[in-house]
CSV table of C-alpha atoms in Angstrom, one decimal:
chain,number,residue,atom,x,y,z
K,36,MET,CA,-15.6,12.5,-25.3
K,37,LYS,CA,-13.7,14.2,-22.5
K,38,MET,CA,-12.8,10.8,-21.0
K,39,ASN,CA,-11.4,9.7,-24.3
K,40,VAL,CA,-9.3,12.9,-24.5
K,41,LEU,CA,-8.0,12.3,-21.1
K,42,LYS,CA,-7.2,8.7,-21.7
K,43,TYR,CA,-5.5,9.7,-24.9
K,44,ILE,CA,-3.3,12.1,-22.9
K,45,PHE,CA,-2.2,9.5,-20.5
K,46,LYS,CA,-1.4,6.9,-23.1
K,47,LYS,CA,0.7,9.5,-24.9
K,48,LYS,CA,2.5,10.6,-21.8
K,49,MET,CA,3.1,7.1,-20.2
K,50,SER,CA,3.5,3.6,-21.6
K,51,SER,CA,5.3,0.5,-21.1
K,52,LYS,CA,7.8,1.7,-23.9
K,53,LYS,CA,8.5,4.8,-21.9
K,54,ALA,CA,9.1,2.7,-18.8
K,55,GLU,CA,11.3,0.2,-20.6
K,56,GLY,CA,13.3,3.1,-21.9
K,57,TYR,CA,13.8,4.7,-18.5
K,58,VAL,CA,14.8,1.3,-16.9
K,59,GLY,CA,17.2,0.7,-19.7
K,60,ARG,CA,19.2,3.8,-18.4
K,61,VAL,CA,19.3,2.6,-14.7
K,62,VAL,CA,22.6,1.0,-13.7
K,63,GLY,CA,21.4,-1.0,-10.6
K,64,ILE,CA,23.3,-2.3,-7.6
K,65,ALA,CA,25.1,-5.7,-7.2
K,66,ARG,CA,23.4,-7.9,-4.5
K,67,ARG,CA,25.5,-9.4,-1.7
K,68,SER,CA,25.0,-13.0,-0.4
K,69,LYS,CA,22.0,-13.3,1.9
K,70,ASP,CA,21.4,-14.9,5.3
K,71,TYR,CA,17.5,-15.8,5.0
K,72,ARG,CA,17.2,-16.4,8.7
K,73,LYS,CA,16.7,-12.4,8.8
K,74,VAL,CA,14.7,-10.4,6.3
K,75,ARG,CA,15.4,-6.7,5.7
K,76,VAL,CA,12.4,-4.8,4.8
K,77,SER,CA,12.3,-1.0,3.7
K,78,CYS,CA,9.0,1.1,3.6
K,79,VAL,CA,8.4,4.1,1.7
K,80,GLN,CA,6.8,7.3,3.1
K,81,ARG,CA,6.5,9.9,0.4
K,82,GLN,CA,4.8,13.2,-0.3
K,83,ILE,CA,2.6,13.8,-3.3
K,84,LYS,CA,4.3,16.1,-5.8
K,85,LEU,CA,2.6,16.9,-9.0
K,86,THR,CA,4.7,16.2,-12.2
K,87,SER,CA,4.1,16.6,-15.9
K,88,SER,CA,6.5,13.8,-16.7
K,89,PHE,CA,6.3,10.2,-16.4
K,90,GLU,CA,10.2,10.1,-16.4
K,91,GLU,CA,10.3,12.5,-13.4
K,92,TYR,CA,7.9,10.4,-11.5
K,93,ALA,CA,9.8,7.1,-12.4
K,94,GLU,CA,13.0,8.7,-11.1
K,95,ARG,CA,11.2,9.5,-7.7
K,96,LEU,CA,10.3,5.9,-7.3
K,97,LYS,CA,13.7,4.6,-8.6
K,98,ASN,CA,15.4,6.7,-5.9
K,99,PHE,CA,13.5,4.8,-3.1
K,100,VAL,CA,14.3,1.4,-4.7
K,101,GLU,CA,18.0,2.3,-5.0
K,102,GLU,CA,18.2,3.5,-1.5
K,103,ALA,CA,16.5,0.3,-0.3
K,104,ALA,CA,18.8,-1.8,-2.4
K,105,SER,CA,21.9,0.1,-1.0
K,106,LYS,CA,20.7,-0.9,2.5
K,107,ASP,CA,20.6,-4.6,1.2
K,108,SER,CA,16.9,-4.8,1.7
K,109,ASP,CA,15.0,-7.8,0.6
K,110,ILE,CA,11.7,-6.1,0.0
K,111,VAL,CA,10.7,-2.5,-0.7
K,112,VAL,CA,7.1,-1.5,0.0
K,113,PHE,CA,5.3,1.5,-1.7
K,114,PRO,CA,2.1,3.4,-0.5
K,115,GLU,CA,-1.4,3.2,-1.4
K,116,TYR,CA,-2.5,5.6,-4.3
K,117,ASN,CA,1.0,5.7,-5.4
K,118,PHE,CA,0.1,7.4,-8.7
K,119,PHE,CA,-1.3,10.8,-7.5
K,120,ASP,CA,1.8,12.6,-8.7
K,121,LEU,CA,0.9,12.0,-12.4
K,122,PHE,CA,-2.3,13.9,-12.2
K,123,GLY,CA,0.0,16.9,-13.0
K,124,ILE,CA,0.0,15.4,-16.6
K,125,ILE,CA,-3.7,16.6,-17.0
K,126,PRO,CA,-3.9,20.1,-18.6
K,127,GLY,CA,-4.9,22.7,-16.2
K,128,PHE,CA,-5.0,20.4,-13.1
K,129,LYS,CA,-2.4,22.2,-11.2
K,130,LYS,CA,-4.6,25.2,-11.1
K,131,ILE,CA,-7.7,23.2,-10.1
K,132,ASP,CA,-5.8,21.4,-7.5
K,133,GLU,CA,-4.4,24.7,-6.0
K,134,TYR,CA,-8.0,26.0,-5.8
K,135,LEU,CA,-9.5,22.9,-4.2
K,136,ASN,CA,-6.6,22.6,-1.7
K,137,GLY,CA,-6.7,26.3,-0.8
K,138,ARG,CA,-10.5,26.1,-0.3
K,139,SER,CA,-10.3,23.1,1.9
K,140,LYS,CA,-7.5,24.7,4.1
K,141,LYS,CA,-9.3,28.0,4.3
K,142,GLU,CA,-12.6,26.6,5.3
K,143,GLY,CA,-11.2,24.0,7.6
K,144,MET,CA,-12.7,21.2,6.0
K,145,SER,CA,-11.9,17.7,7.0
K,146,ALA,CA,-10.5,15.4,4.3
K,147,SER,CA,-13.7,13.6,3.7
K,148,GLN,CA,-15.5,17.0,3.0
K,149,GLY,CA,-12.9,18.4,0.6
K,150,GLY,CA,-15.2,18.0,-2.4
K,151,GLY,CA,-12.8,16.3,-4.7
K,152,GLU,CA,-14.5,12.9,-5.0
K,153,GLY,CA,-16.2,13.5,-8.3
K,154,LEU,CA,-13.0,14.8,-9.9
K,155,LEU,CA,-10.9,11.9,-8.7
K,156,LYS,CA,-13.4,9.3,-9.8
K,157,PHE,CA,-13.4,10.9,-13.4
K,158,ILE,CA,-9.5,10.7,-13.4
K,159,PHE,CA,-9.4,7.3,-11.9
K,160,GLU,CA,-11.6,5.8,-14.8
K,161,SER,CA,-9.2,7.6,-17.3
K,162,ILE,CA,-5.8,6.7,-15.9
K,163,ALA,CA,-6.4,3.1,-14.8
K,164,GLY,CA,-5.2,1.3,-18.0
K,165,PRO,CA,-2.2,3.5,-19.1
K,166,TYR,CA,-0.9,3.9,-15.7
K,167,GLN,CA,-1.1,0.1,-14.6
K,168,GLU,CA,0.7,-0.8,-17.9
K,169,ALA,CA,3.6,1.8,-17.3
K,170,LEU,CA,4.0,1.4,-13.6
K,171,GLU,CA,4.1,-2.4,-13.6
K,172,GLU,CA,6.7,-2.4,-16.4
K,173,LEU,CA,8.8,0.2,-14.5
K,174,MET,CA,8.6,-1.9,-11.2
K,175,LYS,CA,9.4,-5.1,-13.0
K,176,GLY,CA,12.6,-3.4,-14.6
K,177,LEU,CA,13.7,-2.0,-11.2
K,178,ALA,CA,13.2,-5.2,-9.3
K,179,LYS,CA,15.3,-7.1,-11.8
K,180,LYS,CA,18.0,-4.3,-11.9
K,181,TYR,CA,18.3,-4.2,-8.1
K,182,GLY,CA,17.6,-7.8,-7.3
K,183,ILE,CA,14.8,-6.9,-4.9
K,184,TYR,CA,11.1,-7.7,-4.2
K,185,ILE,CA,9.0,-4.6,-4.9
K,186,TYR,CA,5.5,-4.1,-3.7
K,187,THR,CA,4.2,-1.5,-6.1
K,188,GLY,CA,1.9,0.4,-3.8
K,189,SER,CA,-1.7,0.6,-4.8
K,190,TYR,CA,-3.2,1.9,-8.0
K,191,ILE,CA,-6.5,1.6,-9.8
K,192,ILE,CA,-7.1,-1.7,-11.5
K,193,ASN,CA,-9.8,-1.8,-14.2
K,194,GLU,CA,-11.3,-5.3,-14.8
K,195,ASN,CA,-14.2,-5.6,-17.1
K,196,GLY,CA,-15.2,-2.0,-16.4
K,197,ARG,CA,-15.1,-2.4,-12.6
K,198,LEU,CA,-12.4,-0.2,-10.7
K,199,TYR,CA,-10.5,-1.7,-7.8
K,200,ASN,CA,-7.8,-0.4,-5.5
K,201,GLY,CA,-5.0,-2.8,-5.6
K,202,GLY,CA,-1.2,-3.3,-6.1
K,203,ALA,CA,1.2,-6.0,-7.4
K,204,LEU,CA,4.0,-7.8,-5.8
K,205,ILE,CA,7.1,-8.1,-8.1
K,206,SER,CA,9.8,-10.8,-7.7
K,207,ARG,CA,13.6,-10.2,-7.7
K,208,GLU,CA,13.6,-11.5,-11.3
K,209,GLY,CA,11.2,-8.9,-12.4
K,210,GLU,CA,8.0,-11.1,-12.6
K,211,ILE,CA,4.6,-10.2,-11.3
K,212,LEU,CA,3.8,-12.7,-8.6
K,213,GLY,CA,0.4,-11.6,-8.3
K,214,ARG,CA,-2.1,-8.7,-7.5
K,215,GLN,CA,-4.1,-8.0,-4.3
K,216,LYS,CA,-7.2,-5.7,-4.5
K,217,LYS,CA,-8.6,-4.0,-1.4
K,218,ILE,CA,-11.2,-5.9,0.6
K,219,HIS,CA,-12.6,-3.3,3.0
K,220,LEU,CA,-13.5,0.0,1.4
K,221,THR,CA,-13.5,3.5,3.0
K,222,ASP,CA,-16.4,5.8,2.8
K,223,PHE,CA,-14.4,7.9,0.3
K,224,GLU,CA,-13.8,4.9,-1.9
K,225,GLU,CA,-17.6,3.9,-1.7
K,226,LYS,CA,-18.4,7.4,-2.8
K,227,ILE,CA,-16.2,7.3,-6.0
K,228,GLY,CA,-17.6,3.9,-7.0
K,229,LEU,CA,-14.9,1.5,-6.4
K,230,ASP,CA,-15.4,-2.2,-6.1
K,231,ARG,CA,-14.1,-4.6,-3.5
K,232,GLU,CA,-12.1,-7.9,-3.5
K,233,ASN,CA,-13.4,-11.0,-1.6
K,234,GLU,CA,-10.1,-13.0,-1.4
K,235,LEU,CA,-6.8,-12.4,0.6
K,236,LYS,CA,-3.9,-14.0,-1.3
K,237,VAL,CA,-0.7,-15.3,0.0
K,238,PHE,CA,2.7,-15.1,-1.8
K,239,LEU,CA,5.6,-17.5,-1.3
K,240,LEU,CA,8.9,-15.7,-1.4
K,241,ASP,CA,12.4,-16.9,-0.7
K,242,VAL,CA,12.2,-15.1,2.5
K,243,GLY,CA,8.8,-16.7,3.6
K,244,LYS,CA,5.1,-16.1,3.0
K,245,VAL,CA,3.7,-12.7,2.8
K,246,ALA,CA,0.4,-11.1,2.2
K,247,CYS,CA,-0.5,-7.6,0.8
K,248,PRO,CA,-3.8,-6.2,2.1
K,249,VAL,CA,-4.6,-2.5,1.5
K,250,CYS,CA,-4.9,0.3,4.1
K,251,MET,CA,-8.4,-0.2,5.5
K,252,ASP,CA,-8.0,-3.9,5.5
K,253,ALA,CA,-5.9,-3.5,8.6
K,254,THR,CA,-8.7,-1.9,10.7
K,255,TYR,CA,-10.2,-5.4,10.9
K,256,PHE,CA,-8.8,-8.2,12.9
K,257,GLU,CA,-10.2,-10.8,10.5
K,258,THR,CA,-7.7,-9.8,7.7
K,259,PHE,CA,-4.6,-10.6,9.7
K,260,ARG,CA,-6.2,-13.6,11.4
K,261,MET,CA,-6.8,-15.1,7.9
K,262,ALA,CA,-3.1,-14.2,6.9
K,263,TYR,CA,-1.7,-16.0,9.9
K,264,GLU,CA,-4.0,-19.1,9.4
K,265,MET,CA,-2.5,-19.3,5.9
K,266,GLY,CA,1.0,-19.4,7.2
K,267,VAL,CA,1.9,-15.7,6.6
K,268,ASP,CA,4.9,-14.3,8.7
K,269,ILE,CA,5.1,-10.8,7.0
K,270,VAL,CA,2.1,-8.5,6.1
K,271,LEU,CA,3.0,-5.6,3.7
K,272,LEU,CA,0.5,-2.8,4.0
K,273,PRO,CA,0.2,0.3,1.8
K,274,ILE,CA,-1.8,3.3,3.3
K,275,ALA,CA,-2.9,6.7,2.4
K,276,ASN,CA,-5.2,8.0,5.2
K,277,ASN,CA,-7.4,10.8,4.0
K,278,GLU,CA,-7.7,12.5,7.5
K,279,GLU,CA,-5.8,14.9,9.6
K,280,TYR,CA,-3.3,12.9,11.6
K,281,ASN,CA,-4.0,11.7,15.1
K,282,PHE,CA,-1.6,9.2,16.8
K,283,TRP,CA,-4.4,7.3,18.7
K,284,ARG,CA,-6.7,7.0,15.6
K,285,ALA,CA,-3.7,5.9,13.5
K,286,LEU,CA,-3.1,3.1,16.0
K,287,ARG,CA,-6.4,1.4,14.9
K,288,GLY,CA,-4.6,-0.2,12.1
K,289,ILE,CA,-1.5,-2.3,11.7
K,290,TRP,CA,0.0,-2.1,15.2
K,291,PRO,CA,-2.8,-3.9,17.1
K,292,ARG,CA,-3.3,-6.4,14.2
K,293,VAL,CA,0.4,-7.4,14.6
K,294,GLN,CA,0.0,-7.9,18.4
K,295,GLU,CA,-3.1,-10.1,17.9
K,296,SER,CA,-1.7,-12.1,15.0
K,297,TYR,CA,2.1,-12.4,15.9
K,298,VAL,CA,3.3,-11.6,12.4
K,299,TYR,CA,5.6,-8.8,11.3
K,300,GLY,CA,3.9,-5.6,9.8
K,301,ALA,CA,5.5,-3.3,7.2
K,302,LYS,CA,3.6,-0.2,6.4
K,303,ALA,CA,4.3,2.3,3.7
K,304,SER,CA,2.5,5.8,3.6
K,305,LEU,CA,1.4,8.6,1.2
K,306,ASN,CA,0.9,12.0,2.4
K,307,GLY,CA,0.1,15.5,1.2
K,308,TRP,CA,-2.8,17.4,-0.5
K,309,ILE,CA,-4.6,16.7,-3.7
K,310,GLY,CA,-8.0,17.5,-5.1
K,311,GLY,CA,-8.9,19.3,-1.8
K,312,ILE,CA,-8.2,16.1,0.2
K,313,HIS,CA,-5.5,15.7,2.8
K,314,PHE,CA,-3.6,12.5,3.3
K,315,THR,CA,-1.2,11.7,6.3
K,316,GLY,CA,0.4,8.7,7.8
K,317,ARG,CA,3.8,7.5,9.1
K,318,ALA,CA,5.6,4.5,7.4
K,319,GLY,CA,6.7,2.0,10.1
K,320,ILE,CA,7.6,-1.6,10.7
K,321,PHE,CA,6.1,-3.4,13.6
K,322,ALA,CA,6.5,-6.7,15.5
K,323,PRO,CA,5.0,-8.4,18.7
K,324,ILE,CA,6.1,-6.4,21.7
K,325,ASP,CA,7.9,-9.5,23.1
K,326,ILE,CA,10.6,-9.2,20.4
K,327,THR,CA,11.1,-5.5,20.1
K,328,LYS,CA,13.9,-3.8,22.2
K,329,ASN,CA,11.7,-1.3,23.9
K,330,GLU,CA,8.7,-3.7,24.2
K,331,ASP,CA,6.6,-1.2,22.3
K,332,GLY,CA,5.9,-3.3,19.2
K,333,VAL,CA,8.0,-0.8,16.9
K,334,LEU,CA,11.0,-1.8,15.0
K,335,ALA,CA,11.3,1.4,12.9
K,336,VAL,CA,8.9,4.4,12.3
K,337,SER,CA,9.3,7.7,10.5
K,338,PRO,CA,9.9,10.8,12.5
K,339,HIS,CA,6.8,12.7,11.0
K,340,TYR,CA,3.5,11.9,9.4
K,341,GLU,CA,4.4,14.2,6.4
K,342,GLY,CA,7.4,14.3,4.1
K,343,ASP,CA,9.7,11.8,2.4
K,344,PHE,CA,11.3,9.0,4.4
K,345,LEU,CA,12.6,5.4,4.0
K,346,VAL,CA,12.4,3.3,7.2
K,347,THR,CA,14.1,0.1,7.3
K,348,ALA,CA,14.4,-2.9,9.8
K,349,ASP,CA,15.5,-6.5,10.2
K,350,LEU,CA,12.8,-9.3,10.7
K,351,ASP,CA,14.1,-12.2,12.6
K,352,MET,CA,11.8,-15.2,11.7
K,353,ALA,CA,13.3,-17.5,14.4
K,354,LYS,CA,12.4,-14.9,17.1
K,355,LEU,CA,8.9,-14.5,15.7
K,356,HIS,CA,8.3,-18.2,15.8
K,357,GLU,CA,9.7,-18.6,19.3
K,358,ALA,CA,7.5,-15.8,20.5
K,359,ARG,CA,4.5,-17.5,19.1
K,360,GLU,CA,5.3,-20.7,20.9
K,361,LYS,CA,5.8,-18.9,24.3
K,362,ALA,CA,2.9,-16.5,24.1
K,363,GLU,CA,0.5,-17.5,26.7
K,364,TYR,CA,-2.7,-16.5,25.0
K,365,PHE,CA,-1.8,-16.6,21.4
K,366,GLY,CA,-4.1,-18.9,19.4
K,367,ASP,CA,-7.0,-18.9,21.9
K,368,ARG,CA,-10.3,-18.8,20.2
K,369,ASN,CA,-14.0,-18.9,20.9
K,370,ASP,CA,-15.2,-21.8,18.7
K,371,ALA,CA,-18.9,-21.1,19.4
K,372,PHE,CA,-18.6,-17.4,18.5
K,373,GLU,CA,-16.5,-18.1,15.3
K,374,ARG,CA,-18.5,-21.1,13.9
K,375,ASP,CA,-20.6,-18.8,11.7
K,376,TYR,CA,-19.2,-15.3,12.3
K,377,TYR,CA,-17.2,-15.1,9.2
K,378,GLU,CA,-19.9,-16.3,7.0
K,379,LYS,CA,-22.3,-13.9,8.4
K,380,VAL,CA,-19.9,-11.0,8.1
K,381,TYR,CA,-18.5,-11.7,4.7
K,382,LYS,CA,-21.4,-13.4,2.9
K,383,PRO,CA,-22.3,-10.4,1.1
K,384,LEU,CA,-18.7,-9.9,-0.1
K,385,LEU,CA,-18.7,-13.5,-1.4
K,386,LYS,CA,-21.6,-12.8,-3.4
K,387,GLY,CA,-20.0,-9.8,-4.9
K,388,GLU,CA,-22.3,-7.4,-3.2
K,389,ARG,CA,-21.5,-4.0,-1.7
K,390,GLY,CA,-21.5,-3.8,2.1
């Protein structure tokens, strides 16, 4: 009964009609002619801010899209769990949230010990349908208004009663090109009962091929290796790390994957407290060290791991392909090791089992 009430609240507060109405009031920006030898990408870093209004939430997202479009970006990338702000719609949630956040801070709990998993699972199940419908309609409208590719950031996808963490890639014309669900789950996601995807998808844009794995997927070299083997030049990665920020720990993800795979990597990040859990992370755009000015593999990165920022950089496809050709060890492989490695590691996933 409670779940039905919560679903009713979300359906009433947000819908495709509300999204259409909001987008109808957006003016948009005219696009300039484009040189497709270089691709301009913008990545969003934003802080969770509870709201009781879908329109207010939509305005926050629109502002990032508008800023990216004003910079003449081809793609704007939003972070993982890009919907937490809307928990403020739930009656009484703000007080519960203040209590859980305060308790976690006072007792010095780590993010994974915050105690909010049960609450979040209940909300995920209730918000999945109404939110996906409203967000996708909003992003389709904004993409068309501004003539820009939009990666929605991730949200909860409900397919036949199974919940996934994934997002959609929207074309410049406002069409959904496809959705990518998370392949490698965190312990937190295992606890709240999310399911995993068993396929990495590739999307062909007018600026090249891209893939959109989600957060933890970048911890494993196989994800980016598969992307490169399928002809991908740009990997879009939404993150929301539920842990206290540590530079070296954060380095385990997209940066080394880019160096191994010789692709560009664009990372969007969510930060802040919700349900007693702390999320941190810096948005950034990365490239093989050979083609970065300071030979550090960084094209652009936010100045802090909390707060609102938009980072933007140009990706030169010709330089990337040239760097691949010149890299002495790139493409080396151990055929004996790899012959049955992927099947052994990913066989449980291919069967739809949890691992």
